[in-house]
């Protein structure tokens, strides 16, 4: 709450601006119009006209959810909920209107003085004429940008005249359809300032040559000439005009397209996309750091050298070569082991891929439960096998939800206990002895051992005279259907979850431990193998059958003297 972090707000604003422009380019007008209000709200924040408040943040998060639903609807060719988009748009307009009314009230207070001082003078705002030269790089299309969108943005600022220059256009046989060879000379008559004009080029500023000439005089002072300028205006066209008209003259291409015509073209293209033509199935893939690829290639090179050294023994071998052969085999073993480890590293991804979902989860739950909670993340760059990473997300979600709901007390309870009003949930990861440890902890009320034991006896999970250690009592929470919640909420309380968490962790070859102190907090430690792709094991032969026992499951290996074994 308070003054916004301008770097963060600018990043969000640019994302919203990109979504708005991209949606307009492809004819998704509902998304473009919805995002316009979000963009305006963010613009007020980045210009310090509006403080960051919980209401603003919550409204922006709801807008993100609504945009995601709208985009998913387009992708899946299903209709999104228009009422939800309308409801959020109304809330944004109300919030923007509240800010505007404050400004209007301030202006009203000053209006009498201004009127008194200028009673006989009529205030006239004269638009200015800007000369703009825009030459995009040839690869502009590959970045997802479209010059048509920029032209549309400029047209919204005022009267725009467009002249397209095709002097860079190569012969047809040398033309690349993915390249842009056209540049544009634009004349914009507008009341907007230069910063507003440059916003239209914000996303392509590094991929173009842009020149914006300031106005020499207002439009009212521009001299009238008899010659026709080398531009054309939309307003001069009739209904009989085609979607796009072009006239080539000395390397200049005059392009005119009415807004309605462009909308028809975009709507038709959007309709073609929604029809499902050319749809392709998604493939599973990961992004690999180039350093890992280089290391893999180096090891392959070492392996090829070792193989070449061994290949000569196929035709010519003597006892004098035994030492060389032994050294080559040792080198081959080393190269193979390093190649295996390097290949496994390719599958490793930072756990921040999974952690990224939890700030929003904790925020939404804290609002729902009326609590103040701060989430701290650490070890986000700790790497984990892709398979393990995909399967650990749901167990972590259960644990974090329980920490927020059951662990952290209400603000009143925390203050009464001498704690800070804001509770803390920690989520992190680190490596330890060939495993990865994922830790979920909170500074809440901790587990009530007496209550857990009483509930377990009531359910018949333990006998009435059982004496359990604190660790054994804590493990009871993983029993199916076990819960000490006094009431069932929309978040938890049915006893479904913790047993599933333990089972999922065990299926990954890991285990989960819990440590808690009443009134201080609770910590869950999840110990997982780094990878499921390749596991080292120990071969054991029993009665003629050979078994492989994973090394991670072996605590100690003891060599027995057969003479000291009593055979039955």
Coordinates of C-alpha atoms in Angstrom, one line a residue:
X1 CA 0.0 0.0 0.0
X2 CA 1.4 3.4 -0.9
X3 CA 3.6 4.8 -3.6
X4 CA 4.1 2.1 -6.4
X5 CA 7.4 0.6 -7.5
X6 CA 7.7 2.3 -10.9
X7 CA 9.9 -0.5 -12.4
X8 CA 7.3 -3.1 -11.5
X9 CA 4.4 -0.9 -12.6
X10 CA 6.1 -0.1 -15.9
X11 CA 6.7 -3.8 -16.6
X12 CA 3.1 -4.6 -16.0
X13 CA 2.0 -1.6 -18.1
X14 CA 4.1 -2.7 -21.0
X15 CA 2.6 -6.2 -20.8
X16 CA -0.9 -4.8 -20.8
X17 CA -0.1 -2.5 -23.7
X18 CA 1.3 -5.4 -25.7
X19 CA -1.8 -7.5 -25.0
X20 CA -4.0 -4.6 -26.0
X21 CA -2.1 -4.0 -29.2
X22 CA -1.8 -7.6 -30.2
X23 CA -5.5 -8.2 -29.6
X24 CA -6.4 -5.3 -31.8
X25 CA -4.0 -6.4 -34.5
X26 CA -5.7 -9.9 -34.7
X27 CA -9.2 -8.6 -34.4
X28 CA -9.9 -9.6 -30.8
X29 CA -11.7 -6.4 -30.1
X30 CA -13.3 -7.5 -26.8
X31 CA -9.8 -8.2 -25.3
X32 CA -8.4 -5.0 -26.7
X33 CA -11.3 -2.9 -25.2
X34 CA -11.1 -4.7 -21.9
X35 CA -7.4 -4.2 -21.6
X36 CA -7.7 -0.5 -22.4
X37 CA -9.3 0.2 -19.0
X38 CA -6.6 -1.9 -17.2
X39 CA -3.9 0.1 -19.1
X40 CA -5.5 3.4 -18.1
X41 CA -5.5 2.3 -14.4
X42 CA -1.8 1.3 -14.6
X43 CA -0.9 4.5 -16.4
X44 CA -2.3 6.5 -13.5
X45 CA -0.2 4.4 -11.1
X46 CA 3.0 4.8 -13.0
X47 CA 2.4 8.6 -13.3
X48 CA 1.9 8.7 -9.5
X49 CA -1.7 9.9 -9.9
X50 CA -2.9 6.9 -8.0
X51 CA -1.5 5.0 -5.0
X52 CA -1.3 1.2 -4.7
X53 CA -4.1 0.0 -2.5
X54 CA -5.4 -3.5 -1.8
X55 CA -8.5 -2.7 -3.8
X56 CA -6.5 -1.7 -6.8
X57 CA -4.3 -4.8 -6.6
X58 CA -7.3 -7.1 -6.2
X59 CA -9.0 -5.5 -9.2
X60 CA -5.9 -5.9 -11.3
X61 CA -5.5 -9.6 -10.3
X62 CA -9.2 -10.2 -11.3
X63 CA -8.5 -8.5 -14.6
X64 CA -5.6 -10.9 -15.2
X65 CA -7.9 -13.9 -14.5
X66 CA -10.5 -12.5 -16.8
X67 CA -8.0 -11.9 -19.6
X68 CA -6.7 -15.4 -19.2
X69 CA -10.2 -16.8 -19.5
X70 CA -10.8 -14.7 -22.6
X71 CA -7.6 -15.9 -24.3
X72 CA -8.3 -19.5 -23.4
X73 CA -11.7 -19.2 -24.9
X74 CA -10.2 -18.0 -28.2
X75 CA -7.6 -20.7 -28.1
X76 CA -10.2 -23.5 -27.4
X77 CA -12.9 -21.9 -29.7
X78 CA -15.3 -21.5 -26.8
X79 CA -17.1 -18.4 -25.6
X80 CA -15.8 -16.8 -22.4
X81 CA -18.2 -15.3 -19.8
X82 CA -19.1 -11.8 -21.1
X83 CA -20.8 -10.9 -17.8
X84 CA -17.6 -11.3 -15.9
X85 CA -15.6 -9.1 -18.3
X86 CA -18.4 -6.5 -18.1
X87 CA -18.5 -6.6 -14.3
X88 CA -14.8 -6.1 -14.0
X89 CA -14.8 -3.4 -16.7
X90 CA -17.6 -1.6 -14.7
X91 CA -15.5 -1.8 -11.5
X92 CA -12.5 -0.3 -13.4
X93 CA -14.6 2.5 -14.8
X94 CA -16.0 3.2 -11.3
X95 CA -12.4 3.4 -9.9
X96 CA -11.2 5.6 -12.8
X97 CA -14.3 7.7 -12.4
X98 CA -13.6 8.2 -8.7
X99 CA -10.1 9.5 -9.6
X100 CA -11.5 11.7 -12.3
X101 CA -14.2 13.1 -10.0
X102 CA -11.5 14.1 -7.5
X103 CA -9.6 15.9 -10.3
X104 CA -12.8 17.5 -11.5
X105 CA -13.6 18.8 -8.0
X106 CA -10.1 20.3 -7.8
X107 CA -10.5 22.0 -11.1
X108 CA -14.0 23.3 -10.1
X109 CA -12.5 25.0 -7.1
X110 CA -10.1 26.9 -9.3
X111 CA -12.5 27.6 -12.1
X112 CA -14.0 30.9 -10.8
X113 CA -10.6 32.4 -10.5
X114 CA -9.7 31.4 -14.0
X115 CA -13.0 32.6 -15.4
X116 CA -12.5 36.0 -13.7
X117 CA -9.1 36.5 -15.1
X118 CA -10.0 35.5 -18.6
X119 CA -13.7 36.4 -19.0
X120 CA -13.3 37.9 -22.4
X121 CA -10.9 35.3 -23.7
X122 CA -12.1 32.1 -25.2
X123 CA -9.8 29.1 -24.6
X124 CA -8.8 27.5 -28.0
X125 CA -6.8 24.3 -28.2
X126 CA -5.2 24.1 -31.6
X127 CA -3.9 20.7 -32.7
X128 CA -0.3 20.4 -33.9
X129 CA 1.0 18.7 -37.0
X130 CA 3.8 16.1 -36.5
X131 CA 6.0 14.6 -39.2
X132 CA 6.9 11.0 -38.5
X133 CA 9.3 8.7 -40.4
X134 CA 9.0 5.0 -39.4
X135 CA 11.3 2.4 -41.0
X136 CA 11.1 -1.0 -39.2
X137 CA 13.8 -3.6 -39.4
X138 CA 13.3 -6.4 -41.9
X139 CA 12.7 -9.0 -39.1
X140 CA 10.0 -6.9 -37.4
X141 CA 7.3 -9.6 -38.1
X142 CA 9.3 -12.3 -36.2
X143 CA 9.0 -10.3 -33.0
X144 CA 5.2 -10.4 -33.2
X145 CA 4.8 -6.7 -34.0
X146 CA 2.7 -5.4 -36.9
X147 CA 3.0 -1.9 -38.3
X148 CA -0.7 -1.8 -39.0
X149 CA -1.3 -1.8 -35.2
X150 CA 1.0 1.2 -34.8
X151 CA -0.8 3.1 -37.5
X152 CA -4.1 2.3 -35.8
X153 CA -2.8 3.6 -32.5
X154 CA -1.6 6.9 -34.1
X155 CA -5.0 7.2 -35.8
X156 CA -6.7 7.2 -32.4
X157 CA -4.7 10.3 -31.5
X158 CA -6.0 12.4 -34.3
X159 CA -6.2 12.9 -38.0
X160 CA -3.5 10.7 -39.7
X161 CA -2.3 10.7 -43.3
X162 CA -0.1 7.7 -44.4
X163 CA 2.4 7.3 -47.2
X164 CA 4.1 3.9 -47.6
X165 CA 7.6 3.9 -49.1
X166 CA 8.4 0.6 -51.0
X167 CA 11.8 1.7 -52.4
X168 CA 13.5 -1.1 -50.5
X169 CA 11.2 -3.8 -52.0
X170 CA 13.5 -6.4 -53.8
X171 CA 12.6 -8.3 -57.0
X172 CA 10.0 -11.0 -56.5
X173 CA 12.4 -13.9 -56.8
X174 CA 14.6 -12.4 -53.9
X175 CA 11.6 -11.5 -51.7
X176 CA 11.3 -13.2 -48.2
X177 CA 7.6 -13.3 -47.2
X178 CA 8.7 -13.1 -43.5
X179 CA 10.5 -9.8 -44.0
X180 CA 9.2 -6.2 -44.0
X181 CA 10.6 -4.0 -46.8
X182 CA 8.2 -1.1 -46.4
X183 CA 8.7 2.2 -44.5
X184 CA 6.2 4.8 -43.7
X185 CA 6.0 8.6 -43.8
X186 CA 3.2 9.9 -41.6
X187 CA 1.6 13.2 -40.9
X188 CA -0.4 13.3 -37.7
X189 CA -2.6 16.2 -36.7
X190 CA -3.2 15.9 -33.0
X191 CA -3.4 17.6 -29.6
X192 CA -1.2 14.9 -28.0
X193 CA 2.4 15.6 -27.1
X194 CA 5.5 13.8 -28.3
X195 CA 5.6 11.4 -25.4
X196 CA 2.1 10.2 -26.3
X197 CA 3.1 9.7 -29.9
X198 CA 6.2 7.7 -28.9
X199 CA 4.1 5.3 -26.8
X200 CA 2.7 3.9 -30.0
X201 CA 6.2 2.9 -31.0
X202 CA 7.2 1.7 -27.5
X203 CA 7.4 -2.0 -28.4
X204 CA 9.4 -1.5 -31.6
X205 CA 11.7 1.3 -30.6
X206 CA 14.8 -1.1 -30.7
X207 CA 13.7 -2.6 -34.0
X208 CA 13.3 0.4 -36.2
X209 CA 14.6 3.8 -37.3
X210 CA 12.2 6.4 -36.0
X211 CA 12.2 10.1 -36.5
X212 CA 9.5 12.4 -35.1
X213 CA 9.8 16.0 -36.2
X214 CA 8.2 18.6 -33.8
X215 CA 5.5 20.8 -35.3
X216 CA 6.6 24.1 -36.8
X217 CA 3.2 25.8 -36.3
X218 CA -0.3 25.0 -35.4
X219 CA -2.7 23.6 -38.0
X220 CA -4.5 27.0 -38.1
X221 CA -1.3 28.6 -39.3
X222 CA -0.4 26.0 -41.9
X223 CA -0.3 27.6 -45.4
X224 CA -2.7 26.2 -47.9
X225 CA -1.1 24.9 -51.1
X226 CA -2.7 24.0 -54.4
X227 CA -0.7 20.8 -54.8
X228 CA -2.0 17.5 -53.5
X229 CA 0.3 16.1 -50.7
X230 CA 1.8 12.7 -51.2
X231 CA -0.6 11.3 -48.6
X232 CA -4.2 10.2 -48.5
X233 CA -6.9 10.5 -45.7
X234 CA -9.5 7.9 -44.7
X235 CA -12.2 10.5 -44.6
X236 CA -12.0 11.2 -48.4
X237 CA -13.0 7.6 -49.3
X238 CA -16.5 6.4 -50.3
X239 CA -18.3 3.2 -49.4
X240 CA -17.3 1.8 -52.8
X241 CA -13.6 1.8 -51.8
X242 CA -12.0 -1.5 -51.6
X243 CA -10.3 -2.9 -48.4
X244 CA -6.9 -1.6 -49.5
X245 CA -6.2 0.8 -52.3
X246 CA -2.7 1.4 -53.6
X247 CA -1.1 3.7 -56.1
X248 CA 2.5 3.5 -56.9
X249 CA 4.3 6.7 -57.8
X250 CA 8.1 7.1 -57.9
X251 CA 8.7 4.5 -55.2
X252 CA 5.9 5.8 -53.0
X253 CA 2.9 3.6 -52.3
X254 CA -0.2 5.4 -51.0
X255 CA -2.2 3.0 -48.8
X256 CA -5.7 3.8 -47.7
X257 CA -7.8 1.5 -45.6
X258 CA -11.0 2.5 -43.8
X259 CA -11.4 1.5 -40.2
X260 CA -14.5 -0.6 -41.0
X261 CA -12.7 -2.3 -43.9
X262 CA -9.7 -3.2 -41.7
X263 CA -12.1 -4.5 -39.0
X264 CA -13.7 -6.8 -41.6
X265 CA -10.3 -8.1 -42.7
X266 CA -9.2 -8.7 -39.1
X267 CA -12.5 -10.3 -38.2
X268 CA -12.3 -12.6 -41.2
X269 CA -8.8 -13.6 -40.2
X270 CA -9.8 -14.2 -36.6
X271 CA -12.7 -16.3 -37.8
X272 CA -10.3 -18.4 -39.9
X273 CA -8.1 -19.0 -36.9
X274 CA -11.1 -20.0 -34.7
X275 CA -12.1 -22.6 -37.3
X276 CA -9.2 -24.7 -36.1
X277 CA -7.4 -24.9 -39.4
X278 CA -3.8 -25.7 -39.1
X279 CA -4.1 -26.6 -35.4
X280 CA -1.2 -28.6 -34.1
X281 CA -0.7 -30.7 -31.0
X282 CA 1.6 -29.3 -28.3
X283 CA 4.8 -31.2 -27.6
X284 CA 6.6 -31.6 -24.3
X285 CA 9.8 -29.6 -24.3
X286 CA 12.2 -27.8 -21.9
X287 CA 14.6 -24.9 -22.3
X288 CA 18.2 -25.8 -21.8
X289 CA 21.0 -23.5 -20.9
X290 CA 23.6 -23.3 -23.7
X291 CA 26.4 -24.0 -21.1
X292 CA 24.8 -27.4 -20.5
X293 CA 24.8 -28.2 -24.2
X294 CA 28.4 -27.1 -24.6
X295 CA 29.4 -29.4 -21.7
X296 CA 27.5 -32.3 -23.3
X297 CA 29.3 -31.8 -26.6
X298 CA 32.7 -31.6 -24.9
X299 CA 32.1 -34.9 -23.2
X300 CA 30.9 -36.5 -26.4
X301 CA 34.2 -35.4 -27.9
X302 CA 36.2 -37.0 -25.1
X303 CA 34.2 -40.2 -25.6
X304 CA 35.1 -40.3 -29.3
X305 CA 38.8 -39.9 -28.5
X306 CA 38.6 -42.7 -26.0
X307 CA 36.8 -44.9 -28.5
X308 CA 39.4 -44.2 -31.1
X309 CA 42.1 -45.2 -28.6
X310 CA 40.4 -48.5 -28.0
X311 CA 39.6 -49.3 -31.6
X312 CA 43.2 -50.1 -32.4
X313 CA 43.2 -53.1 -30.2
X314 CA 40.8 -54.9 -32.4
X315 CA 43.5 -55.8 -34.9
X316 CA 46.8 -55.5 -33.1
X317 CA 47.1 -56.5 -29.4
X318 CA 49.9 -57.8 -27.2
X319 CA 50.6 -58.3 -23.6
X320 CA 52.6 -55.1 -23.6
X321 CA 49.5 -53.2 -24.4
X322 CA 47.7 -54.3 -21.2
X323 CA 48.5 -51.1 -19.3
X324 CA 47.4 -48.9 -22.1
X325 CA 44.2 -50.9 -22.4
X326 CA 43.5 -50.7 -18.7
X327 CA 44.0 -46.9 -18.7
X328 CA 41.7 -46.5 -21.7
X329 CA 39.0 -48.6 -20.0
X330 CA 39.3 -46.4 -16.9
X331 CA 39.0 -43.3 -19.1
X332 CA 36.0 -44.8 -20.9
X333 CA 34.3 -45.5 -17.5
X334 CA 35.0 -41.9 -16.4
X335 CA 33.7 -40.4 -19.7
X336 CA 30.6 -42.6 -19.6
X337 CA 29.8 -41.5 -16.0
X338 CA 30.3 -37.8 -16.8
X339 CA 28.2 -38.1 -19.9
X340 CA 25.4 -39.7 -17.9
X341 CA 25.6 -36.8 -15.3
X342 CA 25.7 -34.2 -18.1
X343 CA 22.7 -35.7 -19.8
X344 CA 20.8 -35.7 -16.5
X345 CA 21.6 -32.0 -16.1
X346 CA 19.8 -31.3 -19.3
X347 CA 16.6 -32.4 -17.7
X348 CA 17.1 -30.2 -14.7
X349 CA 15.0 -27.1 -14.3
X350 CA 15.0 -24.4 -11.5
X351 CA 12.2 -24.9 -9.0
X352 CA 11.1 -21.3 -9.4
X353 CA 9.0 -22.7 -12.3
X354 CA 6.8 -24.3 -9.6
X355 CA 7.3 -21.6 -7.0
X356 CA 6.0 -18.9 -9.3
X357 CA 2.3 -19.9 -8.7
X358 CA 2.4 -19.4 -4.9
X359 CA 2.5 -15.6 -4.4
X360 CA -0.9 -15.3 -6.1
X361 CA -2.2 -18.3 -4.2
X362 CA -1.2 -16.9 -0.8
X363 CA -2.5 -13.5 -1.7
X364 CA -6.0 -14.8 -2.7
X365 CA -6.2 -17.0 0.3
X366 CA -5.2 -14.2 2.7
X367 CA -7.9 -12.0 1.2
X368 CA -10.5 -14.8 1.4
X369 CA -9.6 -15.6 5.1
X370 CA -9.1 -12.0 6.2
X371 CA -5.5 -12.6 7.3
X372 CA -2.3 -10.6 6.6
X373 CA 0.3 -13.0 5.3
X374 CA 3.7 -12.5 3.7
X375 CA 5.3 -15.2 1.5
X376 CA 9.1 -15.5 1.5
X377 CA 10.8 -17.6 -1.2
X378 CA 14.4 -18.8 -1.2
X379 CA 16.4 -21.3 -3.2
X380 CA 14.4 -20.6 -6.3
X381 CA 17.3 -21.4 -8.6
X382 CA 17.7 -24.9 -7.1
X383 CA 17.5 -27.4 -9.9
X384 CA 15.3 -30.4 -10.0
X385 CA 14.5 -33.1 -12.6
X386 CA 11.6 -32.1 -14.9
X387 CA 9.5 -35.2 -14.0
X388 CA 9.9 -34.6 -10.3
X389 CA 9.2 -30.9 -10.7
X390 CA 5.9 -31.6 -12.5
X391 CA 4.6 -34.0 -9.8
X392 CA 5.6 -32.0 -6.7
X393 CA 3.4 -29.0 -7.5
X394 CA 0.1 -30.4 -6.0
X395 CA 1.7 -31.6 -2.7
X396 CA 3.2 -28.2 -2.2
X397 CA -0.1 -26.5 -2.9
X398 CA -1.8 -28.6 -0.2
X399 CA 1.0 -27.7 2.3
X400 CA 1.0 -24.0 1.6
X401 CA -2.9 -23.8 1.8
X402 CA -2.7 -25.6 5.2
X403 CA -0.1 -23.2 6.5
X404 CA -2.2 -20.2 5.5
X405 CA -5.5 -21.7 6.8
X406 CA -4.5 -23.7 9.8
X407 CA -1.0 -22.4 10.6
X408 CA -1.3 -18.7 10.6
X409 CA -3.6 -17.2 13.2
X410 CA -5.9 -14.3 12.8
X411 CA -4.6 -10.8 13.2
X412 CA -6.3 -10.5 16.6
X413 CA -4.9 -13.8 17.9
X414 CA -1.4 -12.9 16.7
X415 CA -1.5 -9.5 18.4
X416 CA -2.8 -11.1 21.6
X417 CA 0.1 -13.5 21.6
X418 CA 2.7 -10.7 21.1
X419 CA 3.4 -11.6 17.5
X420 CA 3.5 -9.3 14.5
X421 CA 0.2 -8.7 12.8
X422 CA 1.5 -10.0 9.5
X423 CA 2.1 -13.8 9.5
X424 CA 5.0 -15.3 7.5
X425 CA 5.0 -18.4 5.3
X426 CA 8.4 -19.6 4.0
X427 CA 8.9 -21.7 0.9
X428 CA 12.3 -22.8 -0.3
X429 CA 14.6 -25.5 -1.6
X430 CA 18.2 -26.6 -1.3
X431 CA 20.4 -29.6 -2.0
X432 CA 21.6 -32.0 0.6
X433 CA 23.4 -35.3 0.2
X434 CA 22.3 -36.1 -3.3
X435 CA 18.7 -35.1 -2.6
X436 CA 16.7 -31.9 -2.8
X437 CA 15.0 -30.6 0.3
X438 CA 11.8 -28.5 -0.1
X439 CA 10.8 -26.7 3.0
X440 CA 7.4 -25.2 3.8
X441 CA 7.3 -23.4 7.2
X442 CA 5.1 -20.8 9.0
X443 CA 5.3 -18.8 12.2
X444 CA 1.7 -19.7 13.2
X445 CA 0.3 -21.5 16.2
X446 CA 2.0 -24.8 15.5
X447 CA 0.4 -28.2 15.8
X448 CA -1.6 -28.9 19.0
X449 CA -0.2 -32.3 20.0
X450 CA -2.8 -32.9 22.8
X451 CA -5.7 -32.2 20.3
X452 CA -4.1 -34.4 17.6
X453 CA -3.7 -37.3 20.1
X454 CA -7.2 -37.0 21.5
X455 CA -8.6 -37.0 18.0
X456 CA -6.6 -40.0 17.0
X457 CA -7.8 -41.9 20.0
X458 CA -11.4 -40.9 19.3
X459 CA -11.0 -42.3 15.7
X460 CA -9.4 -45.5 17.0
X461 CA -6.1 -44.8 15.2
X462 CA -4.2 -45.4 18.5
X463 CA -5.1 -47.1 21.7
X464 CA -6.3 -45.1 24.7
X465 CA -3.2 -46.1 26.7
X466 CA -0.7 -45.5 23.9
X467 CA 2.4 -43.4 24.7
X468 CA 3.7 -41.6 21.5
X469 CA 6.6 -39.3 21.0
X470 CA 6.0 -35.8 19.6
X471 CA 7.3 -36.9 16.2
X472 CA 4.9 -39.9 16.2
X473 CA 2.0 -37.6 17.2
X474 CA 2.9 -35.2 14.3
X475 CA 2.8 -38.1 11.8
X476 CA -0.8 -38.8 12.7
X477 CA -1.9 -35.9 10.6
X478 CA -1.0 -38.0 7.5
X479 CA -3.7 -40.6 8.3
X480 CA -6.6 -40.7 5.8
X481 CA -9.5 -38.5 6.8
X482 CA -7.7 -37.1 9.8
X483 CA -8.5 -33.4 10.7
X484 CA -8.6 -31.4 13.9
X485 CA -10.5 -28.5 12.2
X486 CA -13.5 -27.3 14.2
X487 CA -15.3 -26.3 11.1
X488 CA -15.2 -27.0 7.4
X489 CA -14.3 -24.1 5.2
X490 CA -13.9 -23.6 1.4
X491 CA -10.2 -23.9 2.0
X492 CA -9.8 -27.1 4.1
X493 CA -11.2 -29.0 7.1
X494 CA -12.4 -32.3 5.5
X495 CA -9.3 -34.2 6.3
X496 CA -8.6 -34.7 2.6
X497 CA -5.1 -33.7 1.5
X498 CA -2.3 -34.6 3.9
X499 CA -2.6 -38.4 3.2
X500 CA -2.5 -37.6 -0.5
X501 CA 0.5 -35.4 0.0
X502 CA 2.4 -38.2 1.7
X503 CA 1.4 -40.8 -0.9
X504 CA 2.5 -38.5 -3.8
X505 CA 5.8 -37.8 -2.1
X506 CA 6.4 -41.5 -1.5
X507 CA 5.6 -42.3 -5.1
X508 CA 8.4 -40.0 -6.1
X509 CA 10.8 -42.0 -3.9
X510 CA 10.9 -39.3 -1.2
X511 CA 9.6 -38.7 2.3
X512 CA 8.0 -35.9 4.3
X513 CA 8.9 -34.9 7.9
X514 CA 7.1 -32.5 10.1
X515 CA 8.5 -30.4 13.0
X516 CA 6.3 -28.2 15.1
X517 CA 6.3 -26.2 18.3
X518 CA 3.1 -24.9 19.7
X519 CA 2.8 -21.2 19.5
X520 CA 6.0 -20.9 17.4
X521 CA 5.2 -22.5 14.1
X522 CA 5.4 -25.6 11.9
X523 CA 7.9 -26.8 9.3
X524 CA 7.4 -29.5 6.7
X525 CA 10.5 -30.9 5.0
X526 CA 10.1 -32.9 1.8
X527 CA 13.2 -35.0 0.8
X528 CA 13.2 -36.0 -2.9
X529 CA 15.7 -37.6 -5.3
X530 CA 17.2 -35.2 -7.8
X531 CA 16.0 -37.3 -10.8
X532 CA 13.9 -40.3 -11.6
X533 CA 15.5 -40.8 -15.0
X534 CA 18.5 -42.8 -13.9
X535 CA 18.8 -44.4 -10.4
X536 CA 22.0 -46.1 -9.1
X537 CA 21.3 -49.5 -7.5
X538 CA 23.1 -52.4 -5.8
X539 CA 22.8 -55.9 -7.3
X540 CA 21.7 -58.6 -4.9
X541 CA 21.6 -62.3 -5.9
X542 CA 19.2 -64.5 -3.9
X543 CA 18.5 -68.1 -4.7
X544 CA 19.6 -67.6 -8.3
X545 CA 17.5 -64.5 -8.8
X546 CA 19.2 -61.0 -9.2
X547 CA 17.5 -58.0 -7.7
X548 CA 18.4 -54.3 -7.9
X549 CA 18.0 -52.2 -4.7
X550 CA 18.1 -48.4 -5.2
X551 CA 21.2 -46.9 -3.5
X552 CA 19.0 -44.2 -1.9
X553 CA 17.0 -46.9 -0.1
X554 CA 20.1 -48.5 1.4
X555 CA 21.2 -47.3 4.8
X556 CA 24.2 -49.6 5.3
X557 CA 25.8 -52.6 3.6
X558 CA 27.5 -55.2 5.7
X559 CA 29.8 -58.0 4.3
X560 CA 29.1 -61.2 6.2
X561 CA 31.4 -64.1 6.9
X562 CA 29.6 -67.2 5.7
X563 CA 31.2 -69.2 8.6
X564 CA 29.4 -66.9 11.1
X565 CA 26.0 -67.3 9.5
X566 CA 23.6 -69.9 10.9
X567 CA 21.8 -71.5 8.0
X568 CA 18.3 -72.9 8.8

